[in-house]
PDB file of C-alpha atoms in Angstrom:
ATOM      1  CA  ASP A   1      -0.040  -0.153   6.962  1.00  0.00           C
ATOM      2  CA  THR A   2      -2.289  -0.626   3.453  1.00  0.00           C
ATOM      3  CA  ALA A   3      -2.203   2.878   2.242  1.00  0.00           C
ATOM      4  CA  VAL A   4      -1.312   5.467  -0.820  1.00  0.00           C
ATOM      5  CA  SER A   5       1.478   6.775   0.137  1.00  0.00           C
ATOM      6  CA  GLN A   6       3.034  10.060  -1.975  1.00  0.00           C
ATOM      7  CA  THR A   7       6.201  11.135  -1.694  1.00  0.00           C
ATOM      8  CA  PRO A   8       7.027  14.294  -0.751  1.00  0.00           C
ATOM      9  CA  LYS A   9       4.439  15.666   1.012  1.00  0.00           C
ATOM     10  CA  TYR A  10       5.881  19.593  -0.027  1.00  0.00           C
ATOM     11  CA  LEU A  11       7.470  20.542  -2.478  1.00  0.00           C
ATOM     12  CA  VAL A  12       8.297  24.277  -3.177  1.00  0.00           C
ATOM     13  CA  THR A  13      10.481  24.801  -6.499  1.00  0.00           C
ATOM     14  CA  GLN A  14      11.091  27.967  -8.756  1.00  0.00           C
ATOM     15  CA  MET A  15       9.474  28.099 -12.650  1.00  0.00           C
ATOM     16  CA  GLY A  16      11.054  25.820 -14.913  1.00  0.00           C
ATOM     17  CA  ASN A  17      12.414  23.395 -12.672  1.00  0.00           C
ATOM     18  CA  ASP A  18      11.458  19.748 -13.452  1.00  0.00           C
ATOM     19  CA  LYS A  19      10.436  17.611 -10.559  1.00  0.00           C
ATOM     20  CA  SER A  20       9.136  14.444 -10.117  1.00  0.00           C
ATOM     21  CA  ILE A  21       6.305  13.120  -7.169  1.00  0.00           C
ATOM     22  CA  LYS A  22       5.788   9.105  -6.552  1.00  0.00           C
ATOM     23  CA  CYS A  23       3.301   7.104  -5.796  1.00  0.00           C
ATOM     24  CA  GLU A  24       3.266   3.552  -4.008  1.00  0.00           C
ATOM     25  CA  GLN A  25       0.266   1.591  -3.551  1.00  0.00           C
ATOM     26  CA  ASN A  26       0.424  -1.481  -1.205  1.00  0.00           C
ATOM     27  CA  LEU A  27      -3.594  -2.493  -1.508  1.00  0.00           C
ATOM     28  CA  GLY A  28      -2.927  -4.657  -4.397  1.00  0.00           C
ATOM     29  CA  HIS A  29      -5.130  -2.950  -6.888  1.00  0.00           C
ATOM     30  CA  ASP A  30      -4.533  -2.551 -10.751  1.00  0.00           C
ATOM     31  CA  THR A  31      -5.514   0.778 -11.174  1.00  0.00           C
ATOM     32  CA  MET A  32      -3.897   4.283 -10.479  1.00  0.00           C
ATOM     33  CA  TYR A  33      -4.820   7.818 -10.823  1.00  0.00           C
ATOM     34  CA  TRP A  34      -3.338  11.384 -10.402  1.00  0.00           C
ATOM     35  CA  TYR A  35      -5.562  14.312  -9.259  1.00  0.00           C
ATOM     36  CA  LYS A  36      -5.050  17.901  -9.335  1.00  0.00           C
ATOM     37  CA  GLN A  37      -6.747  19.836  -6.456  1.00  0.00           C
ATOM     38  CA  ASP A  38      -6.777  23.627  -7.266  1.00  0.00           C
ATOM     39  CA  SER A  39      -7.597  26.524  -5.199  1.00  0.00           C
ATOM     40  CA  LYS A  40     -11.241  25.965  -5.541  1.00  0.00           C
ATOM     41  CA  LYS A  41     -10.972  22.907  -4.042  1.00  0.00           C
ATOM     42  CA  PHE A  42     -11.925  20.757  -6.918  1.00  0.00           C
ATOM     43  CA  LEU A  43     -10.465  17.379  -7.808  1.00  0.00           C
ATOM     44  CA  LYS A  44      -9.455  16.849 -11.393  1.00  0.00           C
ATOM     45  CA  ILE A  45      -8.387  13.527 -12.855  1.00  0.00           C
ATOM     46  CA  MET A  46      -5.103  14.215 -14.725  1.00  0.00           C
ATOM     47  CA  PHE A  47      -4.196  10.361 -15.593  1.00  0.00           C
ATOM     48  CA  SER A  48      -5.267   7.064 -15.159  1.00  0.00           C
ATOM     49  CA  TYR A  49      -3.054   3.435 -15.715  1.00  0.00           C
ATOM     50  CA  ASN A  50      -4.641  -0.050 -15.095  1.00  0.00           C
ATOM     51  CA  ASN A  51      -2.075  -2.348 -15.341  1.00  0.00           C
ATOM     52  CA  LYS A  52       0.519  -0.056 -16.297  1.00  0.00           C
ATOM     53  CA  GLU A  53      -0.887   1.129 -19.072  1.00  0.00           C
ATOM     54  CA  LEU A  54      -2.752   4.495 -19.451  1.00  0.00           C
ATOM     55  CA  ILE A  55      -6.247   4.512 -19.609  1.00  0.00           C
ATOM     56  CA  ILE A  56      -7.189   7.994 -18.828  1.00  0.00           C
ATOM     57  CA  ASN A  57      -5.268  10.770 -19.923  1.00  0.00           C
ATOM     58  CA  GLU A  58      -7.355  13.990 -20.022  1.00  0.00           C
ATOM     59  CA  THR A  59      -5.738  17.287 -20.981  1.00  0.00           C
ATOM     60  CA  VAL A  60      -3.284  18.315 -19.470  1.00  0.00           C
ATOM     61  CA  PRO A  61       0.420  20.069 -20.960  1.00  0.00           C
ATOM     62  CA  ASN A  62       2.682  17.406 -21.875  1.00  0.00           C
ATOM     63  CA  ARG A  63       5.051  19.044 -19.554  1.00  0.00           C
ATOM     64  CA  PHE A  64       2.928  16.443 -17.216  1.00  0.00           C
ATOM     65  CA  SER A  65       3.840  12.648 -18.237  1.00  0.00           C
ATOM     66  CA  PRO A  66       3.308   9.840 -15.194  1.00  0.00           C
ATOM     67  CA  LYS A  67       5.139   6.879 -15.380  1.00  0.00           C
ATOM     68  CA  SER A  68       3.830   3.352 -14.366  1.00  0.00           C
ATOM     69  CA  PRO A  69       6.947   0.968 -14.052  1.00  0.00           C
ATOM     70  CA  ASP A  70       4.698  -1.241 -12.117  1.00  0.00           C
ATOM     71  CA  LYS A  71       0.708  -2.395 -11.099  1.00  0.00           C
ATOM     72  CA  ALA A  72       1.807  -0.798  -7.381  1.00  0.00           C
ATOM     73  CA  HIS A  73       3.600   2.560  -8.500  1.00  0.00           C
ATOM     74  CA  LEU A  74       2.939   5.870 -10.188  1.00  0.00           C
ATOM     75  CA  ASN A  75       5.260   8.789 -10.208  1.00  0.00           C
ATOM     76  CA  LEU A  76       4.467  12.047 -12.420  1.00  0.00           C
ATOM     77  CA  HIS A  77       7.175  14.165 -13.549  1.00  0.00           C
ATOM     78  CA  ILE A  78       6.181  17.072 -14.251  1.00  0.00           C
ATOM     79  CA  ASN A  79       9.007  19.535 -16.652  1.00  0.00           C
ATOM     80  CA  SER A  80       9.372  23.015 -17.538  1.00  0.00           C
ATOM     81  CA  LEU A  81       7.367  23.877 -14.141  1.00  0.00           C
ATOM     82  CA  GLU A  82       5.289  26.956 -14.378  1.00  0.00           C
ATOM     83  CA  LEU A  83       3.607  29.459 -11.341  1.00  0.00           C
ATOM     84  CA  GLY A  84      -0.182  27.554 -12.320  1.00  0.00           C
ATOM     85  CA  ASP A  85       1.037  24.008 -11.654  1.00  0.00           C
ATOM     86  CA  SER A  86       1.203  24.919  -8.059  1.00  0.00           C
ATOM     87  CA  ALA A  87      -1.503  22.916  -6.344  1.00  0.00           C
ATOM     88  CA  VAL A  88      -2.451  19.692  -4.480  1.00  0.00           C
ATOM     89  CA  TYR A  89      -2.078  16.756  -6.298  1.00  0.00           C
ATOM     90  CA  PHE A  90      -3.485  13.271  -5.400  1.00  0.00           C
ATOM     91  CA  CYS A  91      -2.266   9.994  -6.161  1.00  0.00           C
ATOM     92  CA  ALA A  92      -5.390   7.114  -6.158  1.00  0.00           C
ATOM     93  CA  SER A  93      -5.725   3.697  -6.474  1.00  0.00           C
ATOM     94  CA  SER A  94      -8.680   1.627  -7.283  1.00  0.00           C
ATOM     95  CA  GLN A  95      -9.878  -2.169  -8.133  1.00  0.00           C
ATOM     96  CA  GLY A  96     -11.037  -2.542 -11.082  1.00  0.00           C
ATOM     97  CA  ASP A  97     -10.962   1.094 -13.628  1.00  0.00           C
ATOM     98  CA  ARG A  98     -14.746   1.866 -12.570  1.00  0.00           C
ATOM     99  CA  GLY A  99     -14.000   2.420  -9.070  1.00  0.00           C
ATOM    100  CA  SER A 100     -16.687  -0.106  -7.998  1.00  0.00           C
ATOM    101  CA  TRP A 101     -15.274  -0.783  -4.989  1.00  0.00           C
ATOM    102  CA  GLY A 102     -14.096   2.307  -3.455  1.00  0.00           C
ATOM    103  CA  TYR A 103     -11.389   4.756  -4.203  1.00  0.00           C
ATOM    104  CA  THR A 104      -8.212   5.425  -1.906  1.00  0.00           C
ATOM    105  CA  PHE A 105      -6.073   8.565  -1.824  1.00  0.00           C
ATOM    106  CA  GLY A 106      -3.291   9.693  -0.575  1.00  0.00           C
ATOM    107  CA  SER A 107      -2.511  12.446   1.739  1.00  0.00           C
ATOM    108  CA  GLY A 108      -1.082  14.480  -1.126  1.00  0.00           C
ATOM    109  CA  THR A 109       1.592  16.613  -2.222  1.00  0.00           C
ATOM    110  CA  ARG A 110       1.597  20.256  -2.407  1.00  0.00           C
ATOM    111  CA  LEU A 111       3.336  21.501  -5.052  1.00  0.00           C
ATOM    112  CA  THR A 112       4.441  25.278  -4.905  1.00  0.00           C
ATOM    113  CA  VAL A 113       6.188  27.158  -7.596  1.00  0.00           C
ATOM    114  CA  VAL A 114       7.739  30.712  -7.224  1.00  0.00           C
TER     115      VAL A 114
ATOM    116  CA  LYS B   1     -20.431  25.278 -15.166  1.00  0.00           C
ATOM    117  CA  ASN B   2     -19.730  22.208 -12.803  1.00  0.00           C
ATOM    118  CA  GLN B   3     -21.743  19.466 -13.117  1.00  0.00           C
ATOM    119  CA  VAL B   4     -21.619  18.612  -9.061  1.00  0.00           C
ATOM    120  CA  GLU B   5     -22.623  21.654  -6.384  1.00  0.00           C
ATOM    121  CA  GLN B   6     -22.190  21.896  -3.554  1.00  0.00           C
ATOM    122  CA  SER B   7     -23.783  23.659  -0.708  1.00  0.00           C
ATOM    123  CA  PRO B   8     -23.533  25.610   1.633  1.00  0.00           C
ATOM    124  CA  GLN B   9     -19.875  26.589   1.064  1.00  0.00           C
ATOM    125  CA  SER B  10     -18.622  26.183   4.896  1.00  0.00           C
ATOM    126  CA  LEU B  11     -20.981  26.370   7.845  1.00  0.00           C
ATOM    127  CA  ILE B  12     -19.892  26.616  11.583  1.00  0.00           C
ATOM    128  CA  ILE B  13     -21.713  24.270  13.922  1.00  0.00           C
ATOM    129  CA  LEU B  14     -21.194  24.007  17.954  1.00  0.00           C
ATOM    130  CA  GLU B  15     -20.190  20.616  19.340  1.00  0.00           C
ATOM    131  CA  GLY B  16     -23.390  17.674  19.477  1.00  0.00           C
ATOM    132  CA  LYS B  17     -25.479  20.064  17.365  1.00  0.00           C
ATOM    133  CA  ASN B  18     -26.498  18.253  13.110  1.00  0.00           C
ATOM    134  CA  CYS B  19     -26.256  19.560  10.057  1.00  0.00           C
ATOM    135  CA  THR B  20     -27.243  19.022   6.412  1.00  0.00           C
ATOM    136  CA  LEU B  21     -24.730  19.491   3.313  1.00  0.00           C
ATOM    137  CA  GLN B  22     -26.511  19.416   0.141  1.00  0.00           C
ATOM    138  CA  CYS B  23     -25.122  18.138  -3.382  1.00  0.00           C
ATOM    139  CA  ASN B  24     -27.234  18.735  -7.095  1.00  0.00           C
ATOM    140  CA  TYR B  25     -25.550  17.401  -9.886  1.00  0.00           C
ATOM    141  CA  THR B  26     -26.175  17.058 -13.369  1.00  0.00           C
ATOM    142  CA  VAL B  27     -24.261  14.059 -14.524  1.00  0.00           C
ATOM    143  CA  SER B  28     -25.707  11.771 -16.539  1.00  0.00           C
ATOM    144  CA  PRO B  29     -25.827   8.650 -17.324  1.00  0.00           C
ATOM    145  CA  PHE B  30     -25.575   8.727 -13.742  1.00  0.00           C
ATOM    146  CA  SER B  31     -24.185   5.193 -11.791  1.00  0.00           C
ATOM    147  CA  ASN B  32     -22.929   6.185  -8.360  1.00  0.00           C
ATOM    148  CA  LEU B  33     -22.601   8.991  -5.626  1.00  0.00           C
ATOM    149  CA  ARG B  34     -20.014   9.328  -3.148  1.00  0.00           C
ATOM    150  CA  TRP B  35     -19.593  11.123   0.036  1.00  0.00           C
ATOM    151  CA  TYR B  36     -15.773  12.215   0.982  1.00  0.00           C
ATOM    152  CA  LYS B  37     -14.479  13.316   3.756  1.00  0.00           C
ATOM    153  CA  GLN B  38     -11.229  15.219   3.319  1.00  0.00           C
ATOM    154  CA  ASP B  39      -9.082  16.390   6.809  1.00  0.00           C
ATOM    155  CA  THR B  40      -6.486  19.408   6.147  1.00  0.00           C
ATOM    156  CA  GLY B  41      -3.451  18.179   4.555  1.00  0.00           C
ATOM    157  CA  ARG B  42      -5.017  14.632   3.707  1.00  0.00           C
ATOM    158  CA  GLY B  43      -6.547  12.934   0.702  1.00  0.00           C
ATOM    159  CA  PRO B  44     -10.432  12.288   0.923  1.00  0.00           C
ATOM    160  CA  VAL B  45     -11.288   9.410   2.487  1.00  0.00           C
ATOM    161  CA  SER B  46     -14.808   7.437   0.923  1.00  0.00           C
ATOM    162  CA  LEU B  47     -17.971   7.763   4.149  1.00  0.00           C
ATOM    163  CA  THR B  48     -20.926   6.415   1.585  1.00  0.00           C
ATOM    164  CA  ILE B  49     -21.794   5.164  -1.906  1.00  0.00           C
ATOM    165  CA  MET B  50     -24.937   5.389  -3.055  1.00  0.00           C
ATOM    166  CA  THR B  51     -26.249   3.534  -6.653  1.00  0.00           C
ATOM    167  CA  PHE B  52     -29.588   4.313  -8.261  1.00  0.00           C
ATOM    168  CA  SER B  53     -32.182   2.603  -6.263  1.00  0.00           C
ATOM    169  CA  GLU B  54     -30.436   3.403  -3.078  1.00  0.00           C
ATOM    170  CA  ASN B  55     -32.419   6.633  -1.308  1.00  0.00           C
ATOM    171  CA  THR B  56     -30.327   6.777   1.650  1.00  0.00           C
ATOM    172  CA  LYS B  57     -27.060   4.943   3.583  1.00  0.00           C
ATOM    173  CA  SER B  58     -25.825   5.293   7.101  1.00  0.00           C
ATOM    174  CA  ASN B  59     -22.287   4.728   8.123  1.00  0.00           C
ATOM    175  CA  GLY B  60     -22.112   5.934  12.048  1.00  0.00           C
ATOM    176  CA  ARG B  61     -23.435   9.632  12.648  1.00  0.00           C
ATOM    177  CA  TYR B  62     -23.477   9.767   8.726  1.00  0.00           C
ATOM    178  CA  THR B  63     -26.610   9.268   7.060  1.00  0.00           C
ATOM    179  CA  ALA B  64     -26.755  10.144   3.102  1.00  0.00           C
ATOM    180  CA  THR B  65     -29.557  10.947   1.075  1.00  0.00           C
ATOM    181  CA  LEU B  66     -30.531  10.115  -2.654  1.00  0.00           C
ATOM    182  CA  ASP B  67     -33.241  11.457  -5.043  1.00  0.00           C
ATOM    183  CA  ALA B  68     -31.935  10.602  -8.532  1.00  0.00           C
ATOM    184  CA  ASP B  69     -35.190  11.773 -10.198  1.00  0.00           C
ATOM    185  CA  THR B  70     -34.303  15.349  -8.782  1.00  0.00           C
ATOM    186  CA  LYS B  71     -30.250  14.270  -8.805  1.00  0.00           C
ATOM    187  CA  GLN B  72     -29.780  15.575  -5.426  1.00  0.00           C
ATOM    188  CA  SER B  73     -28.006  14.230  -2.394  1.00  0.00           C
ATOM    189  CA  SER B  74     -27.505  15.006   1.119  1.00  0.00           C
ATOM    190  CA  LEU B  75     -25.506  14.490   3.986  1.00  0.00           C
ATOM    191  CA  HIS B  76     -26.273  14.564   7.599  1.00  0.00           C
ATOM    192  CA  ILE B  77     -24.031  14.374  10.321  1.00  0.00           C
ATOM    193  CA  THR B  78     -25.630  13.840  13.605  1.00  0.00           C
ATOM    194  CA  ALA B  79     -24.401  15.051  16.748  1.00  0.00           C
ATOM    195  CA  SER B  80     -21.262  16.953  15.436  1.00  0.00           C
ATOM    196  CA  GLN B  81     -17.703  16.331  17.252  1.00  0.00           C
ATOM    197  CA  LEU B  82     -14.759  17.852  16.920  1.00  0.00           C
ATOM    198  CA  SER B  83     -13.100  15.152  15.013  1.00  0.00           C
ATOM    199  CA  ASP B  84     -16.103  15.883  12.092  1.00  0.00           C
ATOM    200  CA  SER B  85     -14.520  19.583  10.920  1.00  0.00           C
ATOM    201  CA  ALA B  86     -12.994  18.329   7.826  1.00  0.00           C
ATOM    202  CA  SER B  87     -14.322  18.887   3.612  1.00  0.00           C
ATOM    203  CA  TYR B  88     -17.288  17.526   2.673  1.00  0.00           C
ATOM    204  CA  ILE B  89     -16.363  16.011  -1.472  1.00  0.00           C
ATOM    205  CA  CYS B  90     -19.799  15.234  -3.472  1.00  0.00           C
ATOM    206  CA  VAL B  91     -18.340  12.829  -5.998  1.00  0.00           C
ATOM    207  CA  VAL B  92     -20.524  11.795  -9.142  1.00  0.00           C
ATOM    208  CA  THR B  93     -19.964   8.187 -11.620  1.00  0.00           C
ATOM    209  CA  ARG B  94     -21.117   8.688 -14.324  1.00  0.00           C
ATOM    210  CA  SER B  95     -22.120   5.518 -15.862  1.00  0.00           C
ATOM    211  CA  ASN B  96     -20.898   5.099 -19.432  1.00  0.00           C
ATOM    212  CA  ASP B  97     -17.354   5.946 -19.316  1.00  0.00           C
ATOM    213  CA  TYR B  98     -17.117   5.850 -15.377  1.00  0.00           C
ATOM    214  CA  LYS B  99     -15.844   9.373 -15.364  1.00  0.00           C
ATOM    215  CA  LEU B 100     -16.121  11.304 -11.374  1.00  0.00           C
ATOM    216  CA  SER B 101     -17.367  14.789 -11.239  1.00  0.00           C
ATOM    217  CA  PHE B 102     -16.216  16.511  -8.216  1.00  0.00           C
ATOM    218  CA  GLY B 103     -18.241  19.289  -5.895  1.00  0.00           C
ATOM    219  CA  ALA B 104     -16.110  21.934  -4.527  1.00  0.00           C
ATOM    220  CA  GLY B 105     -16.784  20.227  -1.094  1.00  0.00           C
ATOM    221  CA  THR B 106     -18.336  22.514   1.964  1.00  0.00           C
ATOM    222  CA  THR B 107     -15.794  22.937   4.470  1.00  0.00           C
ATOM    223  CA  VAL B 108     -17.278  22.375   8.408  1.00  0.00           C
ATOM    224  CA  THR B 109     -16.078  23.703  11.268  1.00  0.00           C
ATOM    225  CA  VAL B 110     -17.297  22.325  14.510  1.00  0.00           C
ATOM    226  CA  ARG B 111     -16.541  24.346  17.276  1.00  0.00           C
ATOM    227  CA  ALA B 112     -16.591  23.168  21.095  1.00  0.00           C
TER     228      ALA B 112
END
Protein backbone atom coordinates (compact mmCIF):
# COMPACT_ATOMS: atom_id res chain seq x y z
CA ASP A 1 0.00 0.00 0.00
CA THR A 2 1.19 3.50 -0.75
CA ALA A 3 1.24 5.41 2.45
CA VAL A 4 3.05 7.24 5.19
CA SER A 5 3.87 4.79 7.92
CA GLN A 6 5.07 5.56 11.43
CA THR A 7 6.45 3.33 14.11
CA PRO A 8 5.74 2.75 16.86
CA LYS A 9 2.04 3.53 17.10
CA TYR A 10 2.20 3.77 20.89
CA LEU A 11 5.17 4.66 23.03
CA VAL A 12 5.15 4.81 26.81
CA THR A 13 8.37 5.84 28.47
CA GLN A 14 9.76 7.41 31.59
CA MET A 15 10.91 10.96 32.01
CA GLY A 16 14.51 11.48 31.09
CA ASN A 17 14.66 8.71 28.52
CA ASP A 18 15.67 9.13 24.88
CA LYS A 19 13.37 7.76 22.22
CA SER A 20 12.94 7.77 18.45
CA ILE A 21 9.94 7.68 16.17
CA LYS A 22 10.42 6.47 12.62
CA CYS A 23 8.58 7.59 9.51
CA GLU A 24 8.68 6.28 5.99
CA GLN A 25 6.72 7.24 2.89
CA ASN A 26 6.55 5.35 -0.37
CA LEU A 27 4.62 7.99 -2.27
CA GLY A 28 7.66 9.42 -3.99
CA HIS A 29 7.13 12.76 -2.22
CA ASP A 30 10.10 15.04 -1.74
CA THR A 31 8.94 16.83 1.41
CA MET A 32 8.27 15.35 4.82
CA TYR A 33 7.00 16.85 8.05
CA TRP A 34 6.59 16.24 11.74
CA TYR A 35 3.53 17.58 13.50
CA LYS A 36 2.57 17.51 17.15
CA GLN A 37 -1.09 17.20 18.16
CA ASP A 38 -1.64 18.25 21.73
CA SER A 39 -4.48 17.45 24.09
CA LYS A 40 -6.54 20.28 22.62
CA LYS A 41 -6.27 18.61 19.23
CA PHE A 42 -4.34 21.41 17.56
CA LEU A 43 -1.81 20.19 15.03
CA LYS A 44 1.40 22.21 15.04
CA ILE A 45 4.28 21.94 12.61
CA MET A 46 7.58 21.01 14.16
CA PHE A 47 9.89 20.32 11.25
CA SER A 48 9.84 20.07 7.50
CA TYR A 49 12.43 18.51 5.22
CA ASN A 50 12.59 18.97 1.47
CA ASN A 51 14.93 16.61 -0.36
CA LYS A 52 16.67 15.78 2.93
CA GLU A 53 17.23 19.43 3.75
CA LEU A 54 15.64 21.16 6.72
CA ILE A 55 13.32 23.94 5.53
CA ILE A 56 11.07 24.52 8.52
CA ASN A 57 12.19 24.38 12.11
CA GLU A 58 9.56 25.83 14.37
CA THR A 59 10.27 26.78 17.92
CA VAL A 60 10.68 23.40 19.50
CA PRO A 61 13.15 22.42 22.21
CA ASN A 62 16.51 21.31 20.87
CA ARG A 63 15.85 18.00 22.61
CA PHE A 64 13.93 17.21 19.42
CA SER A 65 16.17 16.36 16.51
CA PRO A 66 14.87 15.24 13.12
CA LYS A 67 17.01 13.07 10.90
CA SER A 68 16.39 12.44 7.23
CA PRO A 69 18.68 9.75 5.81
CA ASP A 70 16.91 9.96 2.46
CA LYS A 71 13.83 11.50 0.86
CA ALA A 72 11.62 8.63 1.95
CA HIS A 73 12.48 8.73 5.65
CA LEU A 74 12.21 11.33 8.37
CA ASN A 75 12.86 10.13 11.89
CA LEU A 76 12.31 12.09 15.08
CA HIS A 77 14.66 11.63 17.99
CA ILE A 78 13.75 13.06 21.38
CA ASN A 79 16.28 13.39 24.20
CA SER A 80 15.56 13.73 27.91
CA LEU A 81 11.83 13.26 27.56
CA GLU A 82 9.57 15.45 29.70
CA LEU A 83 5.97 15.07 30.80
CA GLY A 84 4.94 17.87 28.46
CA ASP A 85 6.18 15.91 25.48
CA SER A 86 3.19 13.61 25.83
CA ALA A 87 1.16 14.05 22.66
CA VAL A 88 0.38 12.42 19.36
CA TYR A 89 3.07 12.97 16.76
CA PHE A 90 2.15 12.82 13.09
CA CYS A 91 4.46 12.41 10.17
CA ALA A 92 3.27 13.74 6.82
CA SER A 93 4.56 14.11 3.29
CA SER A 94 3.83 16.17 0.21
CA GLN A 95 5.17 16.71 -3.27
CA GLY A 96 6.85 20.09 -3.13
CA ASP A 97 7.17 22.17 -0.02
CA ARG A 98 4.00 24.12 -0.79
CA GLY A 99 1.69 21.18 -0.44
CA SER A 100 -0.06 22.17 -3.63
CA TRP A 101 -0.99 18.58 -4.32
CA GLY A 102 -2.03 17.89 -0.78
CA TYR A 103 -0.56 16.31 2.29
CA THR A 104 -0.63 12.68 3.32
CA PHE A 105 -0.49 11.99 7.03
CA GLY A 106 0.64 8.92 8.89
CA SER A 107 -1.54 7.33 11.54
CA GLY A 108 0.29 8.99 14.39
CA THR A 109 2.44 7.91 17.32
CA ARG A 110 0.92 8.40 20.74
CA LEU A 111 3.75 9.24 23.10
CA THR A 112 3.07 9.05 26.83
CA VAL A 113 5.78 10.18 29.21
CA VAL A 114 5.31 9.01 32.78
CA LYS B 1 -5.65 33.45 19.71
CA ASN B 2 -5.68 30.71 17.13
CA GLN B 3 -6.00 31.91 13.56
CA VAL B 4 -8.49 29.19 12.69
CA GLU B 5 -11.56 28.81 14.85
CA GLN B 6 -14.03 25.97 14.40
CA SER B 7 -17.51 25.51 15.75
CA PRO B 8 -19.17 23.70 17.26
CA GLN B 9 -16.51 21.88 19.26
CA SER B 10 -18.58 18.72 19.02
CA LEU B 11 -21.97 17.57 17.88
CA ILE B 12 -24.11 14.48 17.89
CA ILE B 13 -26.48 13.69 15.04
CA LEU B 14 -28.71 10.80 14.11
CA GLU B 15 -27.84 8.63 11.16
CA GLY B 16 -29.34 9.98 7.98
CA LYS B 17 -29.47 13.59 9.18
CA ASN B 18 -27.48 16.51 7.82
CA CYS B 19 -25.11 18.78 9.68
CA THR B 20 -22.96 21.82 9.03
CA LEU B 21 -19.61 22.64 10.56
CA GLN B 22 -18.16 26.14 10.64
CA CYS B 23 -14.65 27.48 10.21
CA ASN B 24 -13.64 31.12 10.65
CA TYR B 25 -10.10 32.22 9.99
CA THR B 26 -7.88 35.26 10.18
CA VAL B 27 -4.93 33.82 8.27
CA SER B 28 -3.54 36.33 5.79
CA PRO B 29 -2.53 36.41 3.03
CA PHE B 30 -4.74 33.51 2.06
CA SER B 31 -3.76 30.70 -0.26
CA ASN B 32 -6.20 27.88 0.27
CA LEU B 33 -8.46 26.18 2.77
CA ARG B 34 -8.72 22.45 3.30
CA TRP B 35 -11.07 20.26 5.26
CA TYR B 36 -9.66 17.08 6.73
CA LYS B 37 -11.37 14.11 8.34
CA GLN B 38 -9.53 12.47 11.20
CA ASP B 39 -10.81 9.14 12.41
CA THR B 40 -9.94 8.15 15.97
CA GLY B 41 -6.40 6.87 16.11
CA ARG B 42 -5.64 7.84 12.54
CA GLY B 43 -4.05 10.69 10.70
CA PRO B 44 -6.05 13.42 8.94
CA VAL B 45 -7.30 12.64 5.45
CA SER B 46 -8.07 15.41 2.98
CA LEU B 47 -11.71 15.93 1.97
CA THR B 48 -11.61 19.15 -0.01
CA ILE B 49 -9.32 22.01 -0.92
CA MET B 50 -10.51 25.42 -2.05
CA THR B 51 -8.63 28.39 -3.34
CA PHE B 52 -9.63 32.04 -3.23
CA SER B 53 -11.83 31.90 -6.31
CA GLU B 54 -13.78 28.80 -5.36
CA ASN B 55 -17.04 29.12 -3.46
CA THR B 56 -18.10 25.54 -3.17
CA LYS B 57 -16.64 22.09 -3.67
CA SER B 58 -18.13 18.68 -3.13
CA ASN B 59 -16.66 15.29 -2.36
CA GLY B 60 -19.46 12.75 -2.23
CA ARG B 61 -21.74 13.63 0.67
CA TYR B 62 -19.35 16.35 1.84
CA THR B 63 -19.81 19.88 0.51
CA ALA B 64 -17.51 22.69 1.51
CA THR B 65 -18.18 26.38 0.98
CA LEU B 66 -15.82 29.31 1.18
CA ASP B 67 -16.47 33.02 1.55
CA ALA B 68 -13.03 34.59 1.25
CA ASP B 69 -14.44 38.06 1.89
CA THR B 70 -15.79 37.19 5.32
CA LYS B 71 -13.10 34.53 5.86
CA GLN B 72 -15.59 31.83 6.61
CA SER B 73 -15.97 28.26 5.45
CA SER B 74 -18.46 25.54 6.16
CA LEU B 75 -18.53 21.79 5.69
CA HIS B 76 -21.93 20.24 5.12
CA ILE B 77 -22.45 16.53 5.60
CA THR B 78 -25.51 15.14 3.88
CA ALA B 79 -27.35 12.00 4.93
CA SER B 80 -24.83 11.17 7.62
CA GLN B 81 -23.56 7.65 8.11
CA LEU B 82 -22.02 5.98 11.13
CA SER B 83 -18.67 6.10 9.35
CA ASP B 84 -18.84 9.90 9.36
CA SER B 85 -18.09 9.84 13.09
CA ALA B 86 -14.72 11.58 13.25
CA SER B 87 -13.01 14.87 13.90
CA TYR B 88 -13.19 17.39 11.05
CA ILE B 89 -10.33 19.81 10.86
CA CYS B 90 -10.17 23.07 8.94
CA VAL B 91 -6.70 24.00 7.69
CA VAL B 92 -5.77 27.33 6.10
CA THR B 93 -2.58 27.91 4.12
CA ARG B 94 -0.83 31.24 4.08
CA SER B 95 0.28 32.29 0.63
CA ASN B 96 3.57 34.00 1.46
CA ASP B 97 5.23 31.10 3.27
CA TYR B 98 2.72 28.26 2.73
CA LYS B 99 2.50 27.75 6.46
CA LEU B 100 -0.52 25.73 7.58
CA SER B 101 -2.79 26.87 10.41
CA PHE B 102 -4.98 24.17 11.89
CA GLY B 103 -8.27 24.50 13.66
CA ALA B 104 -8.93 22.38 16.74
CA GLY B 105 -11.53 20.39 14.87
CA THR B 106 -15.18 19.54 15.35
CA THR B 107 -15.90 16.09 16.69
CA VAL B 108 -18.93 14.58 14.97
CA THR B 109 -20.68 11.57 16.45
CA VAL B 110 -23.30 9.86 14.32
CA ARG B 111 -25.71 7.61 16.20
CA ALA B 112 -28.00 4.95 14.82
